Amino acid sequence: EVQLLESGGALVQPGGSLRLSCAASGFTFNTAAMKWVRQAPGKGLQWVSAISGSGETTDYADSVKGRFTVSRDNSKNTLYLQMNSLRTEDTALYYCAKDGAGWRIDYWGQGALVTVSS
Amino acid sequence: QSALTQPASVSGSPGQSITISCTGTSSDVGGYNYVSWYQQHPGKVPKLMIYEVSNRPSGVSNRFSGSKSGNTASLTISGLQTEDEADYYCSSYRSSTTLHYVFGTGTKVTVL
């Protein structure tokens, strides 16, 4: 059974930093492209970042480029999202997600809540 | 990075059919057969309902079907049931942006 378990969500002040983790199990992690998707309270889904199975290729939404860094440790089956210079508009539930073939998400984590507020 | 355009809300009575549109451009919906649809109930994790325009994952009811014409993809729910009341999001591969994925704006489906 595929499981994705996010951790690291917290309340942080504007300008602060936070690192989210996503522990994966139930599939061959080092061959799976992974994504972070966020959902602000009462709003829609937004792609944040993506990373290839090897970790060599990464992608970011314009709104987080230069502030967020996605990485993975395939020896630990764990995905990370380092978030710096956080803004109030980054407040959201952050989902870790596994890519399926054909540019779809076939599994989602339960989400980690990040609140940016003074 | 603009989102794909969906109607804010669609409603129907039990047993009826409804269709949700998802409009993009030739750089995303119109150019590739990589459109997916997700269902999200309040407080729940999104669930994949359709992938590659018209394919259903195992376990998804055949009341859900997808199609595409030009730059617009559509999700049709036939035989509408109360449990279909949820938010629905389309998604597509997009070739022209740094992040090659884009979601739709989301549609709230209400069963009257």
Coordinates of C-alpha atoms in Angstrom, one line a residue:
Chain A
E1 CA 0.0 0.0 0.0
V2 CA 1.4 3.4 -1.0
Q3 CA 1.7 5.8 1.9
L4 CA 2.9 9.4 1.9
L5 CA 3.3 11.1 5.3
E6 CA 4.1 14.7 5.5
S7 CA 5.6 16.4 8.6
G8 CA 7.1 19.8 9.5
G9 CA 4.1 22.0 9.1
A10 CA 4.0 24.9 11.6
L11 CA 3.1 28.5 12.4
V12 CA 6.0 30.7 11.2
Q13 CA 6.5 34.5 11.0
P14 CA 6.8 36.3 7.7
G15 CA 10.4 36.1 6.4
G16 CA 11.0 32.8 8.3
S17 CA 11.9 29.4 7.1
L18 CA 10.5 25.9 7.4
R19 CA 11.3 22.5 6.0
L20 CA 8.6 20.0 5.1
S21 CA 9.3 16.3 4.9
C22 CA 7.4 13.5 3.2
A23 CA 8.1 9.9 4.2
A24 CA 7.1 7.5 1.4
S25 CA 6.5 3.8 1.4
G26 CA 4.8 1.1 -0.6
F27 CA 6.5 1.8 -4.0
T28 CA 9.9 2.1 -5.5
F29 CA 10.7 5.6 -4.4
N30 CA 13.9 6.2 -6.4
T31 CA 12.1 5.8 -9.7
A32 CA 9.1 8.0 -8.9
A33 CA 8.8 11.6 -9.8
M34 CA 7.3 13.6 -6.9
K35 CA 5.5 16.9 -6.5
W36 CA 4.4 19.4 -3.9
V37 CA 1.0 20.8 -4.3
R38 CA -0.6 23.4 -2.0
Q39 CA -4.1 24.6 -1.2
A40 CA -4.7 27.9 0.6
P41 CA -7.7 27.9 2.9
G42 CA -10.9 27.9 0.9
K43 CA -8.9 28.0 -2.4
G44 CA -8.0 25.8 -5.2
L45 CA -5.0 23.5 -5.9
Q46 CA -1.7 25.0 -7.0
W47 CA 1.4 23.2 -8.2
V48 CA 4.4 24.3 -6.2
S49 CA 7.4 22.1 -7.2
A50 CA 8.4 18.9 -8.8
I51 CA 11.4 16.6 -8.8
S52 CA 12.5 13.7 -10.9
G53 CA 13.2 10.2 -9.4
S54 CA 16.9 10.7 -9.4
G55 CA 16.6 14.2 -8.0
E56 CA 18.6 15.7 -10.9
T57 CA 15.7 17.7 -12.4
T58 CA 13.6 20.1 -10.4
D59 CA 10.8 22.6 -11.3
Y60 CA 9.1 25.4 -9.4
A61 CA 6.1 27.7 -9.8
D62 CA 7.1 31.3 -10.4
S63 CA 5.6 32.3 -7.1
V64 CA 8.1 30.2 -5.1
K65 CA 11.1 30.1 -7.4
G66 CA 14.2 31.4 -5.6
R67 CA 12.6 30.9 -2.2
F68 CA 11.7 27.2 -2.1
T69 CA 14.0 24.2 -2.8
V70 CA 12.8 20.7 -3.4
S71 CA 15.1 17.7 -2.7
R72 CA 14.9 14.0 -1.9
D73 CA 17.0 11.4 -0.1
N74 CA 16.3 8.1 -1.9
S75 CA 18.2 6.2 0.8
K76 CA 15.6 7.3 3.3
N77 CA 12.6 7.3 0.9
T78 CA 12.0 10.9 1.9
L79 CA 11.0 14.1 0.0
Y80 CA 11.7 17.5 1.3
L81 CA 10.6 21.1 0.7
Q82 CA 12.8 23.8 2.1
M83 CA 10.8 27.0 2.3
N84 CA 12.7 30.3 2.9
S85 CA 11.5 34.0 3.0
L86 CA 8.0 32.9 3.7
R87 CA 5.1 35.2 3.0
T88 CA 1.6 35.3 4.3
E89 CA 0.4 34.2 0.9
D90 CA 2.3 30.9 1.4
T91 CA -0.2 29.9 4.0
A92 CA -1.7 26.7 2.8
L93 CA -2.0 22.9 3.3
Y94 CA 1.0 21.4 1.5
Y95 CA 0.5 18.0 -0.1
C96 CA 3.2 15.6 -1.1
A97 CA 2.2 13.8 -4.2
K98 CA 3.4 10.9 -6.3
D99 CA 3.5 11.1 -10.1
G100 CA 1.9 8.4 -12.2
A101 CA 2.4 8.0 -15.9
G102 CA 0.8 10.6 -18.2
W103 CA 1.5 13.6 -16.0
R104 CA -1.1 12.6 -13.4
I105 CA -1.0 12.3 -9.6
D106 CA -1.9 8.9 -8.5
Y107 CA -1.3 9.2 -4.7
W108 CA -1.5 12.1 -2.3
G109 CA -0.4 12.6 1.3
Q110 CA -2.7 14.0 3.9
G111 CA -1.0 17.4 3.9
A112 CA 1.0 19.5 6.2
L113 CA -0.4 22.9 7.3
V114 CA 1.9 25.9 7.0
T115 CA 0.7 29.1 8.5
V116 CA 2.6 32.3 7.9
S117 CA 1.5 35.0 10.3
S118 CA 2.9 37.6 12.7
Chain B
Q1 CA 1.3 30.9 -14.6
S2 CA -2.4 31.2 -15.3
A3 CA -4.7 28.4 -14.3
L4 CA -7.0 26.5 -16.6
T5 CA -10.6 28.0 -16.7
Q6 CA -13.4 26.1 -15.1
P7 CA -17.0 27.2 -14.2
A8 CA -17.2 28.1 -10.5
S9 CA -20.2 25.9 -10.0
V10 CA -22.4 23.3 -11.7
S11 CA -25.5 21.8 -10.3
G12 CA -27.9 19.0 -11.1
S13 CA -30.6 16.8 -9.7
P14 CA -30.0 13.1 -8.7
G15 CA -30.0 10.9 -11.8
Q16 CA -29.2 13.8 -14.2
S17 CA -26.0 14.3 -16.1
I18 CA -23.7 17.3 -15.8
T19 CA -20.6 18.4 -17.6
I20 CA -17.7 20.4 -16.3
S21 CA -15.5 22.2 -18.8
C22 CA -11.8 23.0 -18.5
T23 CA -10.5 25.5 -21.0
G24 CA -6.8 26.0 -21.7
T25 CA -4.7 26.8 -24.7
S26 CA -2.8 24.9 -27.4
S27 CA 0.2 24.8 -25.0
D28 CA -1.6 22.7 -22.5
V29 CA -5.1 21.1 -23.0
G30 CA -5.2 21.5 -26.7
G31 CA -1.7 20.3 -27.4
Y32 CA -1.4 17.2 -25.3
N33 CA -3.6 14.3 -24.1
Y34 CA -2.4 14.7 -20.6
V35 CA -5.6 16.0 -18.9
S36 CA -6.5 14.7 -15.5
W37 CA -9.5 15.3 -13.3
Y38 CA -9.6 15.2 -9.5
Q39 CA -12.5 15.0 -7.1
Q40 CA -12.1 16.6 -3.6
H41 CA -14.7 16.3 -0.9
P42 CA -14.5 19.0 1.9
G43 CA -11.6 18.3 4.2
K44 CA -10.4 15.4 2.2
V45 CA -7.5 14.6 -0.1
P46 CA -8.0 15.0 -3.9
K47 CA -8.8 11.7 -5.7
L48 CA -7.9 11.0 -9.3
M49 CA -11.0 10.4 -11.4
I50 CA -9.8 10.6 -15.0
Y51 CA -6.3 10.6 -16.6
E52 CA -5.0 11.1 -20.1
V53 CA -8.3 12.8 -21.1
S54 CA -10.6 9.8 -20.9
N55 CA -9.1 7.0 -18.9
R56 CA -10.6 5.9 -15.5
P57 CA -8.4 4.5 -12.8
S58 CA -9.4 1.2 -11.3
G59 CA -12.2 1.6 -8.8
V60 CA -13.7 4.8 -10.3
S61 CA -17.3 4.6 -11.3
N62 CA -18.1 4.4 -15.0
R63 CA -20.5 7.2 -14.4
F64 CA -17.5 9.5 -14.8
S65 CA -16.2 10.1 -18.3
G66 CA -13.8 12.5 -19.9
S67 CA -13.4 14.0 -23.3
K68 CA -11.6 16.8 -25.2
S69 CA -12.3 19.1 -28.1
G70 CA -9.7 21.6 -29.2
N71 CA -8.5 23.6 -26.1
T72 CA -11.4 22.4 -23.9
A73 CA -11.6 19.3 -21.9
S74 CA -14.8 18.1 -20.2
L75 CA -15.8 15.8 -17.3
T76 CA -19.2 14.3 -17.5
I77 CA -20.9 12.8 -14.5
S78 CA -24.0 10.7 -15.5
G79 CA -26.6 9.4 -13.1
L80 CA -25.7 12.1 -10.6
Q81 CA -25.6 10.9 -7.0
T82 CA -25.5 12.8 -3.7
E83 CA -21.9 11.5 -3.0
D84 CA -20.8 13.3 -6.2
E85 CA -21.2 16.6 -4.5
A86 CA -17.6 17.9 -4.3
D87 CA -15.1 20.1 -5.8
Y88 CA -13.5 19.0 -9.1
Y89 CA -10.2 20.2 -10.6
C90 CA -8.8 19.5 -14.0
S91 CA -5.0 19.5 -14.6
S92 CA -2.9 19.4 -17.7
Y93 CA 0.7 19.2 -18.8
R94 CA 1.8 22.7 -20.1
S95 CA 4.8 23.1 -22.4
S96 CA 5.4 26.8 -22.0
T97 CA 6.1 27.4 -18.3
T98 CA 8.9 26.5 -16.0
L99 CA 6.6 24.2 -14.0
H100 CA 5.1 21.9 -16.5
Y101 CA 1.8 21.4 -14.7
V102 CA -1.2 23.5 -14.2
F103 CA -4.5 23.0 -12.4
G104 CA -7.9 24.4 -13.3
T105 CA -9.7 26.9 -11.1
G106 CA -12.0 24.3 -9.7
T107 CA -15.7 23.6 -9.9
K108 CA -18.1 23.1 -7.1
V109 CA -20.7 20.4 -8.0
T110 CA -24.0 20.7 -6.1
V111 CA -26.6 17.9 -6.1
L112 CA -30.0 19.6 -5.7

